[in-house]
Short mmCIF file of C-alpha atoms in Angstrom, two decimals:
data_model
loop_
_atom_site.label_atom_id
_atom_site.label_comp_id
_atom_site.label_asym_id
_atom_site.label_seq_id
_atom_site.Cartn_x
_atom_site.Cartn_y
_atom_site.Cartn_z
CA MET A 260 -0.05 -0.07 0.03
CA PHE A 261 2.95 2.45 0.70
CA THR A 262 5.30 2.99 -2.06
CA LEU A 263 8.28 4.61 -0.79
CA ARG A 264 11.01 6.41 -2.45
CA PRO A 265 14.56 5.42 -1.71
CA ASN A 266 15.66 8.45 -0.21
CA VAL A 267 12.85 8.62 2.28
CA VAL A 268 14.12 5.46 4.13
CA ASN A 269 17.09 7.50 5.83
CA ALA A 270 15.64 10.84 5.81
CA MET A 271 13.88 10.51 9.08
CA GLU A 272 17.06 10.16 10.84
CA ARG A 273 17.60 13.92 10.67
CA LEU A 274 14.30 14.67 12.21
CA SER A 275 15.69 15.19 15.58
CA PRO A 276 18.81 17.10 16.71
CA ASN A 277 19.36 14.35 19.23
CA ILE A 278 18.74 11.66 16.84
CA ASP A 279 22.51 10.54 16.96
CA ALA A 280 22.18 10.10 20.47
CA MET A 281 19.21 8.22 20.26
CA ARG A 282 18.64 4.50 21.12
CA ASP A 283 18.57 2.45 17.96
CA ASP A 284 15.25 0.73 18.70
CA LEU A 285 13.70 4.28 19.18
CA LYS A 286 15.21 5.51 15.90
CA ALA A 287 13.79 2.50 14.10
CA ASP A 288 10.33 3.48 15.54
CA LEU A 289 10.56 6.94 14.58
CA LEU A 290 11.87 6.12 10.94
CA GLU A 291 8.61 3.97 10.48
CA VAL A 292 6.60 6.78 11.58
CA GLY A 293 8.24 9.26 9.37
CA ARG A 294 7.63 6.81 6.56
CA LEU A 295 4.11 6.68 7.38
CA LEU A 296 3.77 10.46 7.20
CA VAL A 297 5.61 10.91 4.03
CA SER A 298 3.43 8.27 2.46
CA MET A 299 0.41 9.94 3.85
CA ALA A 300 1.69 13.50 2.57
CA GLU A 301 2.02 12.09 -0.98
CA ALA A 302 -1.31 10.30 -0.94
CA VAL A 303 -3.16 13.60 0.08
CA ARG A 304 -1.23 15.34 -2.67
CA THR A 305 -2.24 12.93 -5.23
CA ALA A 306 -5.69 13.07 -3.86
CA MET A 307 -6.30 16.67 -4.36
CA ARG A 308 -4.49 16.59 -7.89
CA ASN A 309 -7.03 13.78 -8.88
CA ALA A 310 -9.77 15.78 -7.28
CA THR A 311 -9.00 18.88 -9.39
CA ASP A 312 -8.61 17.03 -12.75
CA ALA A 313 -11.92 15.37 -12.00
CA LEU A 314 -13.61 18.71 -11.08
CA LEU A 315 -12.27 20.45 -14.14
CA ALA A 316 -13.22 17.60 -16.49
CA ALA A 317 -16.61 16.60 -14.69
CA ASP A 318 -15.28 13.18 -14.54
CA ARG A 319 -17.68 11.21 -12.37
CA GLU A 320 -15.60 8.06 -12.16
CA ALA A 321 -12.57 10.03 -11.12
CA CYS A 322 -14.55 11.87 -8.57
CA GLU A 323 -15.66 8.57 -7.18
CA GLY A 324 -12.26 7.28 -7.03
CA VAL A 325 -11.09 9.99 -4.89
CA ILE A 326 -13.89 9.42 -2.55
CA ALA A 327 -13.14 6.11 -2.27
CA ARG A 328 -9.56 6.27 -1.76
CA ASP A 329 -10.09 8.93 1.15
CA GLN A 330 -10.62 5.53 3.17
CA GLU A 331 -6.99 4.53 2.45
CA ILE A 332 -5.80 7.89 3.73
CA ASN A 333 -7.83 7.54 6.94
CA GLU A 334 -6.37 4.05 7.22
CA MET A 335 -2.94 5.46 7.09
CA HIS A 336 -3.83 7.87 9.65
CA ARG A 337 -4.98 5.23 12.13
CA GLN A 338 -1.62 3.46 11.25
CA VAL A 339 0.37 6.46 12.25
CA ASP A 340 -1.54 6.86 15.50
CA GLU A 341 -1.18 3.19 16.44
CA ARG A 342 2.51 3.28 15.49
CA VAL A 343 2.93 6.42 17.68
CA TYR A 344 1.31 4.86 20.83
CA GLU A 345 3.25 1.60 20.31
CA THR A 346 6.27 3.50 20.17
CA LEU A 347 5.52 5.56 23.19
CA ALA A 348 4.69 2.16 25.09
CA ARG A 349 7.39 0.44 24.01
CA GLN A 350 10.36 2.85 24.14
CA ALA A 351 8.89 5.44 26.83
CA PRO A 352 10.91 8.34 25.37
CA VAL A 353 11.27 11.51 27.20
CA ALA A 354 11.91 15.22 26.74
CA THR A 355 12.70 16.02 23.13
CA ASP A 356 12.28 12.48 21.89
CA LEU A 357 8.63 12.48 23.46
CA ARG A 358 7.62 15.70 21.87
CA LEU A 359 9.04 14.42 18.56
CA VAL A 360 7.15 11.13 18.61
CA ILE A 361 3.70 13.14 19.66
CA THR A 362 4.09 15.60 17.05
CA GLY A 363 3.69 12.61 14.43
CA ILE A 364 0.02 12.54 15.72
CA GLN A 365 -0.64 16.26 14.85
CA ILE A 366 0.94 16.18 11.55
CA ALA A 367 -1.13 12.94 10.68
CA ALA A 368 -4.34 14.90 11.76
CA ASP A 369 -3.49 17.74 9.31
CA LEU A 370 -2.81 15.26 6.43
CA GLU A 371 -5.89 13.48 7.23
CA ARG A 372 -8.02 16.60 6.86
CA MET A 373 -6.17 17.58 3.74
CA GLY A 374 -7.60 14.15 2.26
CA ASP A 375 -11.07 15.10 3.51
CA LEU A 376 -10.63 18.46 1.78
CA ALA A 377 -9.71 16.79 -1.50
CA GLU A 378 -12.91 14.71 -1.10
CA HIS A 379 -15.03 17.84 -0.56
CA VAL A 380 -13.81 18.96 -3.95
CA ALA A 381 -14.76 15.76 -5.64
CA LYS A 382 -18.06 15.78 -3.90
CA THR A 383 -18.85 19.30 -5.20
CA ALA A 384 -18.02 18.12 -8.77
CA LEU A 385 -20.20 15.00 -8.32
CA ARG A 386 -23.16 17.08 -6.98
CA ARG A 387 -23.14 19.04 -10.42
CA TYR A 388 -22.35 16.13 -12.53
CA PRO A 389 -22.77 16.11 -15.80
CA ALA A 390 -22.58 19.73 -15.77
CA LEU A 391 -19.17 21.39 -14.99
CA ALA A 392 -19.06 22.79 -11.36
CA VAL A 393 -16.48 25.41 -12.41
CA PRO A 394 -17.74 27.80 -15.02
CA PRO A 395 -15.34 29.42 -17.59
CA GLU A 396 -15.18 32.60 -15.61
CA LEU A 397 -13.68 30.75 -12.55
CA ARG A 398 -11.44 28.30 -14.25
CA GLU A 399 -8.16 30.08 -14.34
CA VAL A 400 -8.40 31.29 -10.63
CA ILE A 401 -9.56 27.76 -9.44
CA THR A 402 -6.78 26.12 -11.70
CA SER A 403 -4.13 28.60 -9.99
CA MET A 404 -5.51 27.78 -6.41
CA ALA A 405 -5.17 24.08 -7.44
CA ALA A 406 -1.71 24.56 -8.33
CA VAL A 407 -0.56 26.59 -5.27
CA ALA A 408 -2.39 23.59 -3.26
CA ASP A 409 -0.18 21.11 -5.07
CA ARG A 410 2.88 23.06 -4.70
CA ILE A 411 2.34 23.54 -0.86
CA ALA A 412 1.59 19.74 -0.53
CA GLY A 413 4.63 18.76 -2.43
CA LYS A 414 6.91 21.06 -0.10
CA VAL A 415 5.19 19.35 2.92
CA GLY A 416 6.46 16.16 1.78
CA LEU A 417 9.90 17.53 0.94
CA VAL A 418 10.05 19.14 4.36
CA LEU A 419 9.22 15.94 6.04
CA THR A 420 12.11 14.02 3.98
CA THR A 421 14.56 16.99 4.33
CA GLN A 422 13.73 19.10 7.33
CA ASN A 423 14.73 21.89 5.40
CA GLU A 424 13.75 25.11 7.20
CA THR A 425 14.02 27.45 4.24
CA LEU A 426 11.78 25.45 2.46
CA ALA A 427 9.28 25.45 5.33
CA ALA A 428 9.55 29.14 5.40
CA GLU A 429 8.48 29.28 1.89
CA LEU A 430 5.27 27.72 2.95
CA GLU A 431 3.94 30.96 4.47
CA SER A 432 4.51 32.95 1.19
CA ASP A 433 2.85 30.15 -0.91
CA ASP A 434 -0.11 30.47 1.73
CA ASP A 435 -0.20 34.31 1.11
CA ALA A 436 -0.42 33.68 -2.49
CA MET A 437 -3.47 31.52 -1.88
CA ASP A 438 -4.96 34.14 0.01
CA GLU A 439 -4.47 36.42 -2.66
CA LEU A 440 -6.17 34.08 -5.22
CA GLN A 441 -9.15 33.61 -2.68
CA ARG A 442 -9.93 37.52 -2.73
CA GLN A 443 -9.47 37.28 -6.68
CA LEU A 444 -12.19 34.45 -6.70
CA PHE A 445 -14.42 36.51 -4.55
CA ARG A 446 -14.05 39.48 -6.61
CA ILE A 447 -15.27 37.53 -9.71
CA LEU A 448 -18.03 35.85 -7.57
CA LEU A 449 -19.35 39.44 -6.28
CA GLY A 450 -18.98 40.98 -9.55
CA LYS A 451 -21.99 42.95 -11.08
CA ASP A 452 -21.69 40.72 -14.36
CA TRP A 453 -21.65 37.35 -12.51
CA PRO A 454 -24.24 35.47 -14.73
CA TYR A 455 -24.67 32.22 -12.87
CA GLY A 456 -26.77 32.85 -9.75
CA ALA A 457 -26.54 31.73 -6.41
CA GLU A 458 -25.76 27.92 -6.71
CA ALA A 459 -22.84 28.47 -8.73
CA ALA A 460 -21.52 31.22 -6.49
CA ILE A 461 -21.80 29.04 -3.46
CA ASP A 462 -20.06 26.29 -5.25
CA GLY A 463 -17.39 28.64 -6.35
CA ALA A 464 -16.87 30.02 -2.65
CA LEU A 465 -16.90 26.73 -1.20
CA LEU A 466 -14.26 25.17 -3.80
CA GLY A 467 -12.25 28.12 -2.94
CA ARG A 468 -12.73 27.30 0.80
CA TRP A 469 -11.44 23.70 0.28
CA TYR A 470 -8.28 24.65 -1.57
CA GLU A 471 -7.45 27.58 0.99
CA ARG A 472 -8.07 25.15 4.12
CA PHE A 473 -5.90 22.44 2.30
CA ALA A 474 -3.02 24.85 2.25
CA ASP A 475 -3.66 25.97 5.60
CA HIS A 476 -3.53 22.59 7.00
CA ALA A 477 -0.31 21.87 4.82
CA VAL A 478 1.37 24.92 6.47
CA ASN A 479 0.42 23.66 9.76
CA ALA A 480 2.04 20.27 9.14
CA GLY A 481 5.09 22.17 7.75
CA ASN A 482 5.45 24.05 10.75
CA GLN A 483 5.08 21.27 12.91
CA VAL A 484 8.12 19.65 11.29
CA VAL A 485 10.21 22.72 11.88
CA TYR A 486 9.11 22.91 15.38
CA LEU A 487 10.40 19.30 15.52
CA VAL A 488 13.70 20.19 14.11
CA THR A 489 14.27 23.46 15.63
CA GLY A 490 12.21 23.37 18.97
CA GLU A 491 10.84 26.82 17.85
CA SER A 492 7.36 27.67 16.70
CA ALA A 493 7.51 28.82 13.22
CA MET B 55 -8.28 34.52 33.65
CA PHE B 56 -10.01 31.03 34.12
CA THR B 57 -13.24 31.21 36.35
CA LEU B 58 -14.05 27.76 37.48
CA ARG B 59 -17.45 26.29 38.64
CA PRO B 60 -16.73 24.41 41.98
CA ASN B 61 -17.95 21.08 40.57
CA VAL B 62 -15.09 21.08 37.97
CA VAL B 63 -12.15 20.93 40.59
CA ASN B 64 -12.74 17.29 41.53
CA ALA B 65 -14.48 16.25 38.19
CA MET B 66 -11.54 15.34 36.38
CA GLU B 67 -10.30 12.67 39.04
CA ARG B 68 -12.98 10.45 37.20
CA LEU B 69 -11.18 10.87 33.99
CA SER B 70 -9.53 7.48 33.66
CA PRO B 71 -10.51 4.22 35.01
CA ASN B 72 -7.14 3.76 36.52
CA ILE B 73 -7.32 6.95 38.26
CA ASP B 74 -7.46 5.62 41.81
CA ALA B 75 -4.23 3.94 41.17
CA MET B 76 -2.72 6.92 39.98
CA ARG B 77 0.09 8.71 41.67
CA ASP B 78 -1.15 11.73 43.33
CA ASP B 79 1.23 14.00 41.49
CA LEU B 80 0.29 12.81 38.12
CA LYS B 81 -3.36 13.17 39.18
CA ALA B 82 -2.80 16.74 40.33
CA ASP B 83 -1.39 17.42 36.96
CA LEU B 84 -4.21 15.88 35.19
CA LEU B 85 -6.73 17.71 37.23
CA GLU B 86 -4.93 20.99 36.00
CA VAL B 87 -5.28 19.89 32.29
CA GLY B 88 -8.92 19.05 32.78
CA ARG B 89 -9.47 22.23 34.52
CA LEU B 90 -7.93 24.08 31.52
CA LEU B 91 -9.98 22.27 29.12
CA VAL B 92 -13.32 22.73 30.72
CA SER B 93 -12.55 26.61 30.88
CA MET B 94 -11.63 26.17 27.10
CA ALA B 95 -14.92 24.66 26.32
CA GLU B 96 -16.94 27.41 28.38
CA ALA B 97 -14.88 30.00 26.39
CA VAL B 98 -15.57 28.84 22.97
CA ARG B 99 -19.22 28.32 23.78
CA THR B 100 -19.55 31.56 25.02
CA ALA B 101 -17.63 32.93 21.96
CA MET B 102 -20.05 31.34 19.55
CA ARG B 103 -23.06 32.53 21.61
CA ASN B 104 -21.79 36.16 21.41
CA ALA B 105 -20.76 35.75 17.72
CA THR B 106 -24.45 34.74 17.07
CA ASP B 107 -26.08 37.40 19.03
CA ALA B 108 -23.70 40.04 17.16
CA LEU B 109 -24.57 38.68 13.88
CA LEU B 110 -28.43 38.79 14.36
CA ALA B 111 -28.00 42.19 15.59
CA ALA B 112 -25.49 43.54 13.27
CA ASP B 113 -23.59 44.73 16.47
CA ARG B 114 -20.02 45.99 15.56
CA GLU B 115 -18.58 46.08 18.93
CA ALA B 116 -19.76 42.67 20.27
CA CYS B 117 -18.27 41.47 16.74
CA GLU B 118 -14.94 43.26 17.68
CA GLY B 119 -15.28 41.73 21.13
CA VAL B 120 -15.47 38.08 19.92
CA ILE B 121 -12.51 38.69 17.49
CA ALA B 122 -10.33 40.28 20.10
CA ARG B 123 -11.32 37.57 22.73
CA ASP B 124 -10.19 34.75 20.35
CA GLN B 125 -6.62 35.45 21.46
CA GLU B 126 -7.48 34.38 24.98
CA ILE B 127 -8.82 31.11 23.66
CA ASN B 128 -5.44 30.63 21.77
CA GLU B 129 -3.55 31.58 24.72
CA MET B 130 -5.72 28.94 26.82
CA HIS B 131 -4.76 26.28 24.10
CA ARG B 132 -1.06 27.14 24.44
CA GLN B 133 -1.39 26.70 28.10
CA VAL B 134 -2.96 23.22 27.73
CA ASP B 135 -0.34 22.12 25.47
CA GLU B 136 2.49 23.52 27.88
CA ARG B 137 0.82 21.87 30.75
CA VAL B 138 0.69 18.47 28.89
CA TYR B 139 4.23 18.71 27.90
CA GLU B 140 5.28 19.62 31.58
CA THR B 141 3.27 16.68 32.78
CA LEU B 142 4.73 14.41 30.52
CA ALA B 143 8.35 15.58 31.24
CA ARG B 144 7.69 15.40 35.06
CA GLN B 145 5.65 12.40 35.57
CA ALA B 146 6.71 10.23 32.49
CA PRO B 147 3.39 8.50 32.43
CA VAL B 148 2.78 5.21 30.60
CA ALA B 149 0.11 3.09 29.00
CA THR B 150 -3.35 4.46 29.54
CA ASP B 151 -2.15 7.33 31.55
CA LEU B 152 0.28 8.45 28.75
CA ARG B 153 -2.59 8.14 26.26
CA LEU B 154 -4.86 10.18 28.57
CA VAL B 155 -2.41 13.00 28.88
CA ILE B 156 -1.83 13.10 24.98
CA THR B 157 -5.69 13.07 24.34
CA GLY B 158 -5.67 16.42 26.09
CA ILE B 159 -3.73 18.01 23.46
CA GLN B 160 -6.04 16.85 20.62
CA ILE B 161 -9.05 17.88 22.72
CA ALA B 162 -7.73 21.41 23.11
CA ALA B 163 -6.91 21.59 19.25
CA ASP B 164 -10.57 20.94 18.51
CA LEU B 165 -11.73 23.64 21.13
CA GLU B 166 -9.22 26.23 19.63
CA ARG B 167 -10.67 25.69 16.15
CA MET B 168 -14.32 26.06 17.51
CA GLY B 169 -13.09 29.51 18.88
CA ASP B 170 -11.67 30.27 15.33
CA LEU B 171 -15.01 29.41 13.99
CA ALA B 172 -16.90 31.84 16.24
CA GLU B 173 -14.36 34.37 15.03
CA HIS B 174 -15.42 33.59 11.35
CA VAL B 175 -18.93 34.26 12.19
CA ALA B 176 -18.11 37.53 13.88
CA LYS B 177 -16.11 38.36 10.81
CA THR B 178 -18.71 37.59 8.31
CA ALA B 179 -21.13 39.88 10.40
CA LEU B 180 -18.49 42.65 10.43
CA ARG B 181 -17.97 42.41 6.65
CA ARG B 182 -21.64 43.18 6.02
CA TYR B 183 -22.06 45.91 8.90
CA PRO B 184 -24.02 48.10 9.12
CA ALA B 185 -26.32 45.75 7.00
CA LEU B 186 -27.52 42.52 8.47
CA ALA B 187 -25.67 39.48 7.05
CA VAL B 188 -28.52 37.25 7.76
CA PRO B 189 -31.78 38.35 5.46
CA PRO B 190 -35.09 37.64 7.25
CA GLU B 191 -35.54 34.38 4.97
CA LEU B 192 -32.45 32.84 6.79
CA ARG B 193 -32.91 34.26 10.27
CA GLU B 194 -34.95 31.07 11.71
CA VAL B 195 -32.56 28.35 10.13
CA ILE B 196 -29.35 30.28 11.32
CA THR B 197 -31.00 30.64 14.85
CA SER B 198 -31.50 26.94 14.98
CA MET B 199 -28.14 25.98 13.81
CA ALA B 200 -26.54 28.35 16.49
CA ALA B 201 -29.12 26.72 19.12
CA VAL B 202 -27.77 23.33 18.01
CA ALA B 203 -24.17 24.62 18.15
CA ASP B 204 -24.86 25.89 21.60
CA ARG B 205 -26.37 22.75 22.88
CA ILE B 206 -23.45 20.60 21.43
CA ALA B 207 -20.74 22.91 23.04
CA GLY B 208 -22.49 22.85 26.31
CA LYS B 209 -22.48 18.85 26.25
CA VAL B 210 -18.80 18.77 25.71
CA GLY B 211 -18.30 20.83 28.77
CA LEU B 212 -20.65 18.31 30.67
CA VAL B 213 -18.97 15.44 29.05
CA LEU B 214 -15.62 16.65 30.14
CA THR B 215 -16.78 17.19 33.84
CA THR B 216 -18.90 14.04 34.09
CA GLN B 217 -17.31 11.37 31.53
CA ASN B 218 -21.00 10.48 30.91
CA GLU B 219 -21.09 8.30 27.97
CA THR B 220 -24.77 8.59 27.35
CA LEU B 221 -24.41 12.28 27.05
CA ALA B 222 -21.54 11.71 24.83
CA ALA B 223 -23.59 9.38 22.48
CA GLU B 224 -26.29 12.18 22.30
CA LEU B 225 -23.61 14.28 20.43
CA GLU B 226 -24.15 12.19 17.24
CA SER B 227 -27.59 12.80 17.23
CA ASP B 228 -27.26 16.55 17.81
CA ASP B 229 -24.86 16.54 15.01
CA ASP B 230 -27.51 14.70 12.70
CA ALA B 231 -29.90 17.61 13.59
CA MET B 232 -27.20 20.14 12.51
CA ASP B 233 -26.74 18.30 9.27
CA GLU B 234 -30.58 18.41 8.44
CA LEU B 235 -30.63 22.19 9.14
CA GLN B 236 -27.55 22.49 6.81
CA ARG B 237 -29.77 20.94 4.00
CA GLN B 238 -32.65 23.19 4.95
CA LEU B 239 -30.40 25.94 4.66
CA PHE B 240 -29.42 25.04 1.16
CA ARG B 241 -33.00 24.56 0.06
CA ILE B 242 -33.64 28.25 0.98
CA LEU B 243 -30.34 29.36 -0.76
CA LEU B 244 -31.01 27.65 -3.88
CA GLY B 245 -34.66 28.03 -4.06
CA LYS B 246 -36.02 29.76 -7.08
CA ASP B 247 -37.26 32.42 -5.05
CA TRP B 248 -34.22 33.62 -3.41
CA PRO B 249 -34.09 37.32 -3.77
CA TYR B 250 -30.87 38.55 -2.63
CA GLY B 251 -28.31 37.35 -5.17
CA ALA B 252 -24.91 35.75 -4.97
CA GLU B 253 -23.25 37.55 -2.12
CA ALA B 254 -25.93 37.11 0.52
CA ALA B 255 -26.26 33.48 -0.77
CA ILE B 256 -22.27 33.08 -0.15
CA ASP B 257 -22.46 34.56 3.28
CA GLY B 258 -25.50 32.27 4.18
CA ALA B 259 -23.64 29.30 2.93
CA LEU B 260 -20.33 30.06 4.77
CA LEU B 261 -22.31 30.94 7.95
CA GLY B 262 -23.85 27.33 7.76
CA ARG B 263 -20.57 25.95 7.26
CA TRP B 264 -19.04 27.65 10.35
CA TYR B 265 -21.86 26.34 12.57
CA GLU B 266 -21.64 22.94 11.25
CA ARG B 267 -17.68 22.85 11.73
CA PHE B 268 -18.18 23.94 15.12
CA ALA B 269 -20.43 21.13 16.00
CA ASP B 270 -18.21 18.68 14.13
CA HIS B 271 -15.15 19.72 16.27
CA ALA B 272 -17.26 19.62 19.47
CA VAL B 273 -18.37 15.87 18.44
CA ASN B 274 -14.72 15.06 18.00
CA ALA B 275 -13.63 16.58 21.38
CA GLY B 276 -16.42 14.73 23.07
CA ASN B 277 -15.49 11.40 21.39
CA GLN B 278 -12.04 12.00 22.46
CA VAL B 279 -13.25 12.12 26.23
CA VAL B 280 -15.35 9.00 25.77
CA TYR B 281 -12.28 7.28 24.07
CA LEU B 282 -10.18 8.23 27.23
CA VAL B 283 -12.73 6.69 29.55
CA THR B 284 -13.62 3.73 27.68
CA GLY B 285 -10.50 2.98 25.68
CA GLU B 286 -12.79 2.46 22.55
CA SER B 287 -13.64 4.91 19.74
CA ALA B 288 -17.14 6.21 19.60
#
């Protein structure tokens, strides 16, 4: 179920400044939690990407695929939590190590929520099927929001594997770009020449909301990783 | 900053089936975490109640008050997290006790998010000030959603202090009531005779979303408490 890139396998070793002093068995458990988180980050990124494609093409099967696969993401979430509690029980880590292990639970919660938001996009598309939920006037801004969401989700995966603080700092400015797109979306929806009435306006506003929240949770997850590495809130 | 009802002080003693066997110092720390969570639950309930009143009256000062006081809720969140990490560091709890302490972090995260949603309601009201953001056609359904949200938030406070599983089970049916109200709201927004255009429709849809998410997070928090007490997911 989890396909791993080779570089991921050792990447989590850098997750804590104290990892060199860490006992090998704790290190192995942390590596496993890290692997699961990277897989989850990849899965939610793919989910949102597929949801956007399905939305823009009004592709029913693709929508249903996104919705069905959210169960797999939820299952991954359960596995992270289980693995964290096993680690806590087996290794009884303290201080920084303990905080590190627990943060895995919080990152997983953000990632799971990102999966839910991809599912929301697919469900919005499905509700309007066979019509397109995104009218031509919104296509560009929604496509841009999806691109920013995808870029942020990709960076979270990278931050998880590299613990690169510079990359993590970029998440904030990516999030600003999302907020600007959100404003642009509302300018179109609320413009005097909006021709589609209330239903399409509501769908447009909610779609914007799903992408924006997806990005918010990704930034949260990225900040948690930075906190892990530096001990300071981003 | 935290005003406590007298019955709260001892209530957290029942939070774990093992609490009688628990060391006194761990018990004292857990009591403190529990006190902070109950205060947070009261604060977010009050926040949403004030936000609803401000929304329905288009009361600018009241809106600004809700927004300003969200900082206090965020500060309470920070205090819970800090207290949990202190407890973990000082007491090094294991097994059920450990899970219990960590769940405090997750409940606090749900409660903080509920505070954010009250702030969203106040901000929506403020954006339309001095006009009313809720037109007469939506007043009844929004008032009902706010009432359900308030009932659920009140129950979470009670579940935290009593660990009453029956009460926690009621949260699910309260949440069903919220979903039904959400459908009713959309029927009005999407009805052929909706006279207000896109902006009011978007505000109505988003307001419904804030109340619904507030309830979802409350149910989550309640379920976490049940999980604490029974060791089984609700």
